[in-house]
PDB file of C-alpha atoms in Angstrom:
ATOM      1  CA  UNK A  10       0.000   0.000   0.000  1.00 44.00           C
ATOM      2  CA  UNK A  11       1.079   3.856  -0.581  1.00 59.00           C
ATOM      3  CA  UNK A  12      -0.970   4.977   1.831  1.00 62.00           C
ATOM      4  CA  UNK A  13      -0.132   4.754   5.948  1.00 58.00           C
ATOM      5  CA  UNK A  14      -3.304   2.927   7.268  1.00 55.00           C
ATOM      6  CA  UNK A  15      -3.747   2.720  10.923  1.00 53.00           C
ATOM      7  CA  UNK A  16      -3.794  -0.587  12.088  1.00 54.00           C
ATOM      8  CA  UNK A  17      -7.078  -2.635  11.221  1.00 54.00           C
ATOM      9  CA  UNK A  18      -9.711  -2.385  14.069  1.00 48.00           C
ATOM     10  CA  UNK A  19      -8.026   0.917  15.017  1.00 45.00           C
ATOM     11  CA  UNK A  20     -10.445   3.677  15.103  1.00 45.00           C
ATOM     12  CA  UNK A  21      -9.380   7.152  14.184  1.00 43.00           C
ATOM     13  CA  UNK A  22     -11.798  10.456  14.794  1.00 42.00           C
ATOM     14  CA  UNK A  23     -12.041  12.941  12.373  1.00 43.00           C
ATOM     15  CA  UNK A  24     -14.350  14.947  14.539  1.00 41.00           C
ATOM     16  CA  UNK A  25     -14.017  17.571  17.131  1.00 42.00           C
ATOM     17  CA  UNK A  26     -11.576  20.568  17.994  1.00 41.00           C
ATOM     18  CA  UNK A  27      -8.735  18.033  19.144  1.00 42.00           C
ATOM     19  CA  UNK A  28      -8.573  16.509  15.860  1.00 44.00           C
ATOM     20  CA  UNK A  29      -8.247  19.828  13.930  1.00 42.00           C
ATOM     21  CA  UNK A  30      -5.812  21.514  16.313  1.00 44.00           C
ATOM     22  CA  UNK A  31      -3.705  17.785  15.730  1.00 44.00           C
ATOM     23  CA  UNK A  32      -3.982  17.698  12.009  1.00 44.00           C
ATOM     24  CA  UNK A  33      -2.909  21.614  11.994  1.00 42.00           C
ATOM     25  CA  UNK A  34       0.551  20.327  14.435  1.00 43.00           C
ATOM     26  CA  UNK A  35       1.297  17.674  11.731  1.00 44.00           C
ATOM     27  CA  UNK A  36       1.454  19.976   9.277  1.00 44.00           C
ATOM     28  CA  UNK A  37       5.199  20.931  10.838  1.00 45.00           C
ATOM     29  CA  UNK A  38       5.251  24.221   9.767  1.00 48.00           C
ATOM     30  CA  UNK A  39       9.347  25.745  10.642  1.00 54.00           C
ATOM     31  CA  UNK A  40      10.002  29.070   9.884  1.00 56.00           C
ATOM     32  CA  UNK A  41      13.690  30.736  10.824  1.00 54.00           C
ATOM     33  CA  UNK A  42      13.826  33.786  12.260  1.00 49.00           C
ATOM     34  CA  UNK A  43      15.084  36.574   9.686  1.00 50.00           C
ATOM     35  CA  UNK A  44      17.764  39.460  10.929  1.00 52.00           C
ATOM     36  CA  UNK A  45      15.020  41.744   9.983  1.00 54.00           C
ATOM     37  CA  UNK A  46      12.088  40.900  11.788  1.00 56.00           C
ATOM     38  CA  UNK A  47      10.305  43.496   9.979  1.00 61.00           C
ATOM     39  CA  UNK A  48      11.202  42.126   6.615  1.00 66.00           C
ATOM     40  CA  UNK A  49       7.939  40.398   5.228  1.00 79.00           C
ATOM     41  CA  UNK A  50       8.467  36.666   2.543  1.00 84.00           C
ATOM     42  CA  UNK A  51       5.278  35.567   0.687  1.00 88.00           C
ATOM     43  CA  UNK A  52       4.724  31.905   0.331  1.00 90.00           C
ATOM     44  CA  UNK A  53       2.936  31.567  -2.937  1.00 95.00           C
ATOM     45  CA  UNK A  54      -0.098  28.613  -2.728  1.00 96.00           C
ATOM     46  CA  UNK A  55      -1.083  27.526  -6.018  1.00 97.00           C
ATOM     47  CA  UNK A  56      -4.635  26.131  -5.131  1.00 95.00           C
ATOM     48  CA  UNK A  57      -8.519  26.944  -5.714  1.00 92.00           C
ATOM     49  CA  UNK A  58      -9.157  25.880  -2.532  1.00 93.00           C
ATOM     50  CA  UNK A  59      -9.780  28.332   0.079  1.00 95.00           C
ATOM     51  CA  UNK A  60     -10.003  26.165   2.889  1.00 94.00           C
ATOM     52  CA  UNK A  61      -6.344  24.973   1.973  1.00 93.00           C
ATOM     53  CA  UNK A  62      -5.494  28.909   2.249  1.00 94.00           C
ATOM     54  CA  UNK A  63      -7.092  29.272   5.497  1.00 94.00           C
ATOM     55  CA  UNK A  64      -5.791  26.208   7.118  1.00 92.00           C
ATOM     56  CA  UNK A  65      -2.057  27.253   5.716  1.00 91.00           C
ATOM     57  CA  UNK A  66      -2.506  30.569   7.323  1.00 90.00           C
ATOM     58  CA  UNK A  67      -4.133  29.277  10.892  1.00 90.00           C
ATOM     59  CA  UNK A  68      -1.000  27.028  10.732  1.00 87.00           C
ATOM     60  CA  UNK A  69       1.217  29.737  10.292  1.00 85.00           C
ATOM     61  CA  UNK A  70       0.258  31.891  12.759  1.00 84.00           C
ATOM     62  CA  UNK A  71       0.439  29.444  15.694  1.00 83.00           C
ATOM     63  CA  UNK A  72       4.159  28.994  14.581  1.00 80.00           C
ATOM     64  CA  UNK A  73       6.651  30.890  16.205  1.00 68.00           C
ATOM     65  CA  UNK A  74       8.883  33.017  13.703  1.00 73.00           C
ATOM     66  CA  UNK A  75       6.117  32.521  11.270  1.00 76.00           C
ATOM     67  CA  UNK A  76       4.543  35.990  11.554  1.00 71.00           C
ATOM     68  CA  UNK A  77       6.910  37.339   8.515  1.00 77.00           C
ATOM     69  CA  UNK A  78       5.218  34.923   6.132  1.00 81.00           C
ATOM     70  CA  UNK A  79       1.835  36.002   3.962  1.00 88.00           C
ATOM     71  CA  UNK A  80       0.525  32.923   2.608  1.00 91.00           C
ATOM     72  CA  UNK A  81      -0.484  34.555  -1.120  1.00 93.00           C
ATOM     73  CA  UNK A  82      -2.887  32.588  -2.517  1.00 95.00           C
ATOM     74  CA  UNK A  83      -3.197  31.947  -6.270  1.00 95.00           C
ATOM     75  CA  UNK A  84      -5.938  30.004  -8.406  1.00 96.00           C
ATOM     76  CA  UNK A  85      -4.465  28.847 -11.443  1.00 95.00           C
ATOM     77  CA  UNK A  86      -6.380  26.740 -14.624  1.00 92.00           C
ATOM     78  CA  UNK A  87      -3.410  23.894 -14.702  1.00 92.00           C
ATOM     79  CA  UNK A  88      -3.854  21.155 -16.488  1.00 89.00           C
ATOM     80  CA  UNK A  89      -4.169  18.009 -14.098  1.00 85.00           C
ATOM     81  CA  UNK A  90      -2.343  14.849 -15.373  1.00 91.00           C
ATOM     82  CA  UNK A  91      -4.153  11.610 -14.819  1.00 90.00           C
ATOM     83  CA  UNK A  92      -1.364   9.851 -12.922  1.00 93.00           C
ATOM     84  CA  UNK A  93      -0.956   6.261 -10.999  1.00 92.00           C
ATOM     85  CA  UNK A  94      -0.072   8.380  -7.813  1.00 94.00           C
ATOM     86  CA  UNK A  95      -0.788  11.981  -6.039  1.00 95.00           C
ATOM     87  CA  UNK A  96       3.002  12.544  -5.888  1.00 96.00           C
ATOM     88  CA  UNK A  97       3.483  12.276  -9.932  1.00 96.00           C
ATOM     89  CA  UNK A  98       0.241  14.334 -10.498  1.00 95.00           C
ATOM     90  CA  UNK A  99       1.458  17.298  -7.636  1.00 95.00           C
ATOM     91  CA  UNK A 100       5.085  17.155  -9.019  1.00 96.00           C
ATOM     92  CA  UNK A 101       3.197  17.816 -12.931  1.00 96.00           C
ATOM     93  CA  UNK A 102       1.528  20.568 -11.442  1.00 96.00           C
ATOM     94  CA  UNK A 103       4.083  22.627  -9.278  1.00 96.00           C
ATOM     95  CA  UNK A 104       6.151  22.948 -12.821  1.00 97.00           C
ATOM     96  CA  UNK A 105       3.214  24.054 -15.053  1.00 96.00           C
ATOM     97  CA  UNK A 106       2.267  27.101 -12.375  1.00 96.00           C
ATOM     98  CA  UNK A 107       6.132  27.292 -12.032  1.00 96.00           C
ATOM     99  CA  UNK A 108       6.404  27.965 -15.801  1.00 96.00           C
ATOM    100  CA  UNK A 109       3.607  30.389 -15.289  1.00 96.00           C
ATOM    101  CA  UNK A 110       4.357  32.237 -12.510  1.00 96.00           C
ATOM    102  CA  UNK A 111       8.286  32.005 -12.578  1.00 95.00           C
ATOM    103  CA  UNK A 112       9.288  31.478  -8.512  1.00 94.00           C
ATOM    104  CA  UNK A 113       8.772  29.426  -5.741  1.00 93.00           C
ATOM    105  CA  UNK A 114       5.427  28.206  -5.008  1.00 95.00           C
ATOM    106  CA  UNK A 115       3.485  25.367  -3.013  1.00 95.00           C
ATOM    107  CA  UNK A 116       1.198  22.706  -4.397  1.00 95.00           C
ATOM    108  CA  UNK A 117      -1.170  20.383  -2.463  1.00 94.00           C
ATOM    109  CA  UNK A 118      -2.494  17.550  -3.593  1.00 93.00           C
ATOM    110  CA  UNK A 119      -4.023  14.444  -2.021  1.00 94.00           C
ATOM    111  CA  UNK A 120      -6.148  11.478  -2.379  1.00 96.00           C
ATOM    112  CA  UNK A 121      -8.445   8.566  -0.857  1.00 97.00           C
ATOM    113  CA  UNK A 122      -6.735   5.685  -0.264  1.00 96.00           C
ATOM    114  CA  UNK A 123      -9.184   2.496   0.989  1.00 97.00           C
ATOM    115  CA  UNK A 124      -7.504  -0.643   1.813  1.00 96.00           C
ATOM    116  CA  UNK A 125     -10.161  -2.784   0.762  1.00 96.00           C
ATOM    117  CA  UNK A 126      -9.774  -0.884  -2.654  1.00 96.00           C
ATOM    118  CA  UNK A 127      -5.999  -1.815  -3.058  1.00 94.00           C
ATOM    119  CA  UNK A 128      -5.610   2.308  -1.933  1.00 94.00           C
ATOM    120  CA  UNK A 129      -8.404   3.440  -4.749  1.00 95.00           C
ATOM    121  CA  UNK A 130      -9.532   5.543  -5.694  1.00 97.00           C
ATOM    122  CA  UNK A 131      -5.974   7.422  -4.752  1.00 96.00           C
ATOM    123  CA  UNK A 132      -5.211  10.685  -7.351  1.00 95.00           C
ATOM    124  CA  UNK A 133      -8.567   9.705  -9.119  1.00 95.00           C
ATOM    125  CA  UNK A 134     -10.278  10.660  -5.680  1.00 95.00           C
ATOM    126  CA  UNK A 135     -11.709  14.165  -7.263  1.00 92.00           C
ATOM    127  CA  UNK A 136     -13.494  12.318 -10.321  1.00 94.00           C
ATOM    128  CA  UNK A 137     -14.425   9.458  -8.368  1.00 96.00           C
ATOM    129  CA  UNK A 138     -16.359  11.784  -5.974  1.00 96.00           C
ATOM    130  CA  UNK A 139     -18.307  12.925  -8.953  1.00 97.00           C
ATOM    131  CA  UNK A 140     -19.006  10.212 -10.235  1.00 97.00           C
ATOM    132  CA  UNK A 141     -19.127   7.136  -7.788  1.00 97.00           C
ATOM    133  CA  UNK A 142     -19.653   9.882  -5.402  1.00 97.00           C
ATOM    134  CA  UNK A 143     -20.092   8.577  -1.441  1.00 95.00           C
ATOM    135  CA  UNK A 144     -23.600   6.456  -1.475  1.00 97.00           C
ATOM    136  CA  UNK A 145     -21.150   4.320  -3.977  1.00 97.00           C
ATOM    137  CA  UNK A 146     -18.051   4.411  -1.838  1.00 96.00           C
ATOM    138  CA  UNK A 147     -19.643   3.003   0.866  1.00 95.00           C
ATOM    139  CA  UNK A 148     -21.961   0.853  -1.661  1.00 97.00           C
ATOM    140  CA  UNK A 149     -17.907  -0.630  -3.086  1.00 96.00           C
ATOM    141  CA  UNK A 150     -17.238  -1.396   0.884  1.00 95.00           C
ATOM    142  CA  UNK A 151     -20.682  -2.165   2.420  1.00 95.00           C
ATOM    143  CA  UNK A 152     -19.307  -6.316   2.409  1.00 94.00           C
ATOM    144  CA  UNK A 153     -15.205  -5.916   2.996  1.00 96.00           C
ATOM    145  CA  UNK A 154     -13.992  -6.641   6.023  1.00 95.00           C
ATOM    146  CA  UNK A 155     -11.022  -4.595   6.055  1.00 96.00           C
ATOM    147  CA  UNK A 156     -12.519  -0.620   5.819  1.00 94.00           C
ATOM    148  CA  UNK A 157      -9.328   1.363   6.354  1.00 96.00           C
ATOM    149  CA  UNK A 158      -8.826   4.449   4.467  1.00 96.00           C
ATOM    150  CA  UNK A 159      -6.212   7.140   4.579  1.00 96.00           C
ATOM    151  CA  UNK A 160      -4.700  10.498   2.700  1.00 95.00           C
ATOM    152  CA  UNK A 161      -2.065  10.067   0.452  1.00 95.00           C
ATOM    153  CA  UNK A 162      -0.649  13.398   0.620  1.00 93.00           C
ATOM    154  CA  UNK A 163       2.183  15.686  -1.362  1.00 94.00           C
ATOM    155  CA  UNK A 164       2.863  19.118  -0.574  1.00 92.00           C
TER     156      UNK A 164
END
């Protein structure tokens, strides 16, 4: 498997202000301390997500040394690559907006992984949801016995 499952029979909320302020700690967020505290570095974030934005800025800000970052960001039209992983298909996209906008950015991208799926629908997670959407995901694992699922993530 690509993705890291917890352990089967291992239960794992996704609910509650606990959870949140955890996920936002993983995210290891390390900024250094400039000479010139007053000196301000935008982080470019290639995404149309806004919650993304938000959730890179809330993660920011409880960081220490982080307050000279501004998290700029930018909705671009990239073409999205139908890949066998999320890594290939992030890695496509951070050099198309780099062609475009010509300096360091950050891409996100992520996908479903289900055990019982063999880690499907993975970086086909976005169409899947459209089409199979989640009365079928559930539907595809109503009879498996092992119902695991994780993020495959790539920043």
């Amino acid at each position: 498997m690509r993705c890291a499952l917890p352990s089967p029979g291992v239960r794992v909320s996704t609910s509650g202000r606990a959870t949140r302020e955890r996920r936002l700690r993983s995210l290891h967020v390390r900024c250094s301390s400039s000479s010139d505290q007053t000196a301000t570095h935008v982080l470019t974030f290639v995404t149309g997500n806004q919650g993304k934005v938000d959730r890179l800025r809330l993660a920011m800000s409880l960081q220490a040394g982080c307050a000279s970052f501004e998290v700029d960001g930018i909705d671009l039209a990239l073409h999205e690559i139908q890949a066998d992983t999320v890594l290939e298909v992030a890695l496509a996209k951070a050099k198309s907006a780099h062609e475009i906008l010509q300096r360091p950015l950050l891409i996100h991208d992520c996908g479903l992984c289900c055990a019982a799926l063999k880690d499907a629908p993975g970086p086909y997670t976005k169409y899947f949801n459209f089409t199979v959407g989640t009365a079928g995901l559930l539907a595809l694992m109503r009879d498996q016995q092992d119902r695991r699922a994780g993020w495959d993530d790539a920043i």
